[in-house]
C-alpha positions as a printed Julia matrix, in Angstrom:
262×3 Matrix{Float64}:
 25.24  57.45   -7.31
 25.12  61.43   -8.06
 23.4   62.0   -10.77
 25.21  65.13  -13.11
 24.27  66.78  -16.72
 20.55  65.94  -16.12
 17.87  68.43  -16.83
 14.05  69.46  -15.86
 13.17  68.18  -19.52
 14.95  64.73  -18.4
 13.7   64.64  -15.02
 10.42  64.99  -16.5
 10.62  62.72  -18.78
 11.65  60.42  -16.63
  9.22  60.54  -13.61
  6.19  60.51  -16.58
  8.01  56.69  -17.12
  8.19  55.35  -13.96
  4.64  56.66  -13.77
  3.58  54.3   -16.22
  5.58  51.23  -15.18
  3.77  51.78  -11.65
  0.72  51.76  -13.3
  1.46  48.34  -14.89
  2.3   46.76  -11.9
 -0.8   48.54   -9.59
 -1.76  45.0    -9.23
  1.4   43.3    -8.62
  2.83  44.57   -5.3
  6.15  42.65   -5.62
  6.9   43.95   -9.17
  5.33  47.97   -8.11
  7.61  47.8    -4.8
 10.62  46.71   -7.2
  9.89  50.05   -9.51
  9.52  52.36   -6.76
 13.21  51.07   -4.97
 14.35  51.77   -8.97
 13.18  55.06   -8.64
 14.5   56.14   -5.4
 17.67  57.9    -7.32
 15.55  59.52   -9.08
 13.34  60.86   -6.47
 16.51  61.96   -4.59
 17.55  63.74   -7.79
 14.1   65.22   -7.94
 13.88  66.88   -4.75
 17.52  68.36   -5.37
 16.19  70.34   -8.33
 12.72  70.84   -7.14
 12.41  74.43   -7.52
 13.41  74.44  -11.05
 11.21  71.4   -12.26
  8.35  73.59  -10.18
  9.23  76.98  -12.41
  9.33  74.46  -15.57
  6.11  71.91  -15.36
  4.21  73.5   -12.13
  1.14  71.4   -13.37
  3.08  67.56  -12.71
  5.8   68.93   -9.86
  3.03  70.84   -7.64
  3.49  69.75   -3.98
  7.16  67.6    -3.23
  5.55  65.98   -0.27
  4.51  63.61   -3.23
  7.71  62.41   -3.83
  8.64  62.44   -0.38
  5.57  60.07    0.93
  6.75  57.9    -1.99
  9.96  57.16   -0.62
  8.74  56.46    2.35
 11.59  55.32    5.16
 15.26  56.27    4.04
 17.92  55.16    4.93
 20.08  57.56    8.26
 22.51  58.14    6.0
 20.22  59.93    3.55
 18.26  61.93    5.63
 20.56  64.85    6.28
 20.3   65.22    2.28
 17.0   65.04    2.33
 16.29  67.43    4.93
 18.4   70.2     3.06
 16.42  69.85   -0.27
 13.26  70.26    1.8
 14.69  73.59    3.58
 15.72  74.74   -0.18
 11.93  73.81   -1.42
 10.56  75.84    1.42
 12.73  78.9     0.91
 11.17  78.86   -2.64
 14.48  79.07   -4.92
 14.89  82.74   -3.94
 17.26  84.79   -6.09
 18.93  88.44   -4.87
 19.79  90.99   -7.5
 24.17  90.43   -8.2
 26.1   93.04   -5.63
 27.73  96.29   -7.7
 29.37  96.43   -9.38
 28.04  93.34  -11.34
 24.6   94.49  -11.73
 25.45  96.64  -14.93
 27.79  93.53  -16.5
 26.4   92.0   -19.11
 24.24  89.33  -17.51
 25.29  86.81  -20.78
 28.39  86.72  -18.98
 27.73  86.15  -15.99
 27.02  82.37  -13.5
 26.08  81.93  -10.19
 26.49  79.03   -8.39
 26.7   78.07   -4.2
 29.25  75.35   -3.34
 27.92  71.68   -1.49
 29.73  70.78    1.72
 30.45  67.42    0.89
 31.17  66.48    4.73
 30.3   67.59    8.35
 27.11  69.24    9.88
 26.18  71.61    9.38
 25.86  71.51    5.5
 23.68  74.29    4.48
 21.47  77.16    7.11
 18.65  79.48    5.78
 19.7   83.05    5.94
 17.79  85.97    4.41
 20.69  87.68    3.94
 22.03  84.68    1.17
 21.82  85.46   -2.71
 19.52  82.34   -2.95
 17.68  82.45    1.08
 20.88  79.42    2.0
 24.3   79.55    1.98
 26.97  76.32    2.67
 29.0   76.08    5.81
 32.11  75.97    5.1
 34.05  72.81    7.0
 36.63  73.25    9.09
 37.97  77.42    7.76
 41.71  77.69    8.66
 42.93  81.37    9.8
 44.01  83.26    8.01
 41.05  81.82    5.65
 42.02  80.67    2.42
 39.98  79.56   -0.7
 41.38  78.91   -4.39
 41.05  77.02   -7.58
 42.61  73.69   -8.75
 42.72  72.07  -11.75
 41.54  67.96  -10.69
 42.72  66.77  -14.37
 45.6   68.81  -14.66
 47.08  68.55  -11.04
 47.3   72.03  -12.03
 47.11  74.96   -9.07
 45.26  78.11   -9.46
 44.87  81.38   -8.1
 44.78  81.26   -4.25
 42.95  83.73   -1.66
 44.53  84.44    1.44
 42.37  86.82    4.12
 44.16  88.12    6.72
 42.02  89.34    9.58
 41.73  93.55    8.77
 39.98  92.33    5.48
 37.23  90.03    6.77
 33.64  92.34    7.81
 31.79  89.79   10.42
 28.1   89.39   10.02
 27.48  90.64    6.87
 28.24  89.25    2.8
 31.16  90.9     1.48
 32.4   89.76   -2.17
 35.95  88.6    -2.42
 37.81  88.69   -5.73
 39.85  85.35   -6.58
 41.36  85.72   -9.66
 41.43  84.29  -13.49
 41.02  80.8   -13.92
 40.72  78.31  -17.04
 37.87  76.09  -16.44
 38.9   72.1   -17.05
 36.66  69.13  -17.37
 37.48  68.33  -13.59
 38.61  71.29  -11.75
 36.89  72.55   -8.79
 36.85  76.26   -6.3
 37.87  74.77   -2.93
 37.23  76.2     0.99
 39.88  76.11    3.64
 43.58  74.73    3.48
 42.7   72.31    5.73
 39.72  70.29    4.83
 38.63  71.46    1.0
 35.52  69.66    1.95
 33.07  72.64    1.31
 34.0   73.11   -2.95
 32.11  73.61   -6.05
 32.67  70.93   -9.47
 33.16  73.48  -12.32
 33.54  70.76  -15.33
 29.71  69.78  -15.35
 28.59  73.62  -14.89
 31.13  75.43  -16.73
 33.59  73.37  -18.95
 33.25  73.47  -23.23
 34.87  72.26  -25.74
 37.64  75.23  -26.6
 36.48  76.89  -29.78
 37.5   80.13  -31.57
 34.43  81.69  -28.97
 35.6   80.26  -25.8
 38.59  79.42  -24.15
 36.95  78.82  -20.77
 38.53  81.55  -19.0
 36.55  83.17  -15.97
 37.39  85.8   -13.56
 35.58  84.38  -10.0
 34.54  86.12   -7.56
 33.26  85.01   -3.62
 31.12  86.04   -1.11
 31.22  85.04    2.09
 30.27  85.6     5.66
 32.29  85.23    9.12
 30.41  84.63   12.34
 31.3   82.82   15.38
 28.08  80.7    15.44
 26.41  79.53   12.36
 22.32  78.94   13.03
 23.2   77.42   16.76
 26.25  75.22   15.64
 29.93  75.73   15.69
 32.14  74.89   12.84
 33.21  71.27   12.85
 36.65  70.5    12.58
 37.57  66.57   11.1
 41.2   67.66    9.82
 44.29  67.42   12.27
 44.99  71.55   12.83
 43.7   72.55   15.7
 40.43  74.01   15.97
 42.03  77.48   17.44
 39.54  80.26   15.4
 36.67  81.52   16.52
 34.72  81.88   13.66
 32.08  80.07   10.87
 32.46  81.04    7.56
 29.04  80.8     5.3
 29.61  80.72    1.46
 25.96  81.9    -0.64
 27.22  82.49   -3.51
 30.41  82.56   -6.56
 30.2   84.62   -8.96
 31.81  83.8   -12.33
 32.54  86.55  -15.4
 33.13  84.97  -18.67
 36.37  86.15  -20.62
 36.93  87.79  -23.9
 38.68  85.64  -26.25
 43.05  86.55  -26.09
């Protein structure tokens, strides 16, 4: 199950329980073996948000190999997960200064997130060049590359991106501008007309109640990279286009400015 709306404070809070119900049952190895298989979620969720619980309570979330030696075994289908977080721990939650021109905007404003590829493999590579030392592969980019916003609740289209080759630099970040959109309890920024595998869940990150403050409006903003090989691999293709480009596309970052009031 994916755990959303959690927090370090939770996570915390959490871990110091199952602490003390493994205590309790030190000398019951049934019961203590039950506890830890009830704590494998959390664990998972854990490692995904290592580097923040680390900046937040360094004393209790020192060293993850902890958490990982407590899972022991997992299951094939977890590993790949499991191997990103650990690459994401290593590169020590990394965070580049915003590209001008958003480095005078008032940072209030101003979110950053990097979107999950939710299928193929790649998922994620390490790349110094990356706002946060990773960036997502995007799955299976269609050419002319195209990336947009949709509202999931609504069945609502946004603003769509269309890059026709004289606009893409290869090798190197470049910032892409996408448009205005209203943020929606389920509404998402999507990668590639053909798979929209590789996308980022606004709702959980984003999305409040309207008030006479906020409306939820955001102009977005993404940067992305074209190569033809991404960290040894080629882009998988699992949709039924052809796979006729050349090219990888990385994602590190999406950038979202917060709207005045109309």
């Amino acid at each position: 199950r994916v755990m959303t709306g959690i927090t370090p404070r939770m996570l915390r809070e959490w871990q110091d329980g199952f602490d003390r119900m493994e205590a309790d049952t030190a000398n019951d190895v049934r019961c203590r073996d039950n506890v830890r298989r009830l704590r494998h979620t959390l664990d998972f969720a854990t490692l995904k948000h290592w580097n923040d619980l680390a900046r937040a309570y360094p004393d209790y979330f020192g060293d993850y190999r902890a958490v990982t030696n407590r899972l022991g075994k997992v299951l094939p289908w977890d590993k790949p997960a499991l191997d990103d977080w650990e690459a994401l721990i290593k590169a020590g939650g990394v965070e580049k200064p915003l590209p001008a021109p958003f480095d005078g905007m008032d940072k209030a404003l101003i979110r950053r997130y990097v979107p999950e590829r939710k299928g193929g493999v790649p998922k994620i590579v390490m790349d110094p060049d990356a706002a946060f030392g990773y960036a997502t592969v995007v799955d299976a980019p269609n050419k002319p590359f195209t990336f947009g916003f949709y509202q999931n609740d609504a069945k609502v289209r946004g603003p769509t991106c269309t890059l026709e080759p004289g606009e893409i630099e290869r090798g190197q970040y470049r910032v892409y501008k996408l448009g205005e959109i209203q943020v929606t309890p389920n509404s998402i920024v999507w990668f590639s007309s053909w798979s929209w595998l590789t996308q980022l869940q606004l709702g959980e990150r984003l999305y409040s109640p309207p008030g006479p403050d906020n409306d939820n409006r955001y102009d977005v903003h993404v940067s992305l990279k074209f190569d033809k090989l991404v960290d040894g691999y080629q882009t998988a293709y699992h949709t039924s286009p052809p796979p006729t480009n050349d090219f990888s596309v990385l994602c590190d970052q999406i950038i979202f400015v917060r709207k005045p009031i109309k």
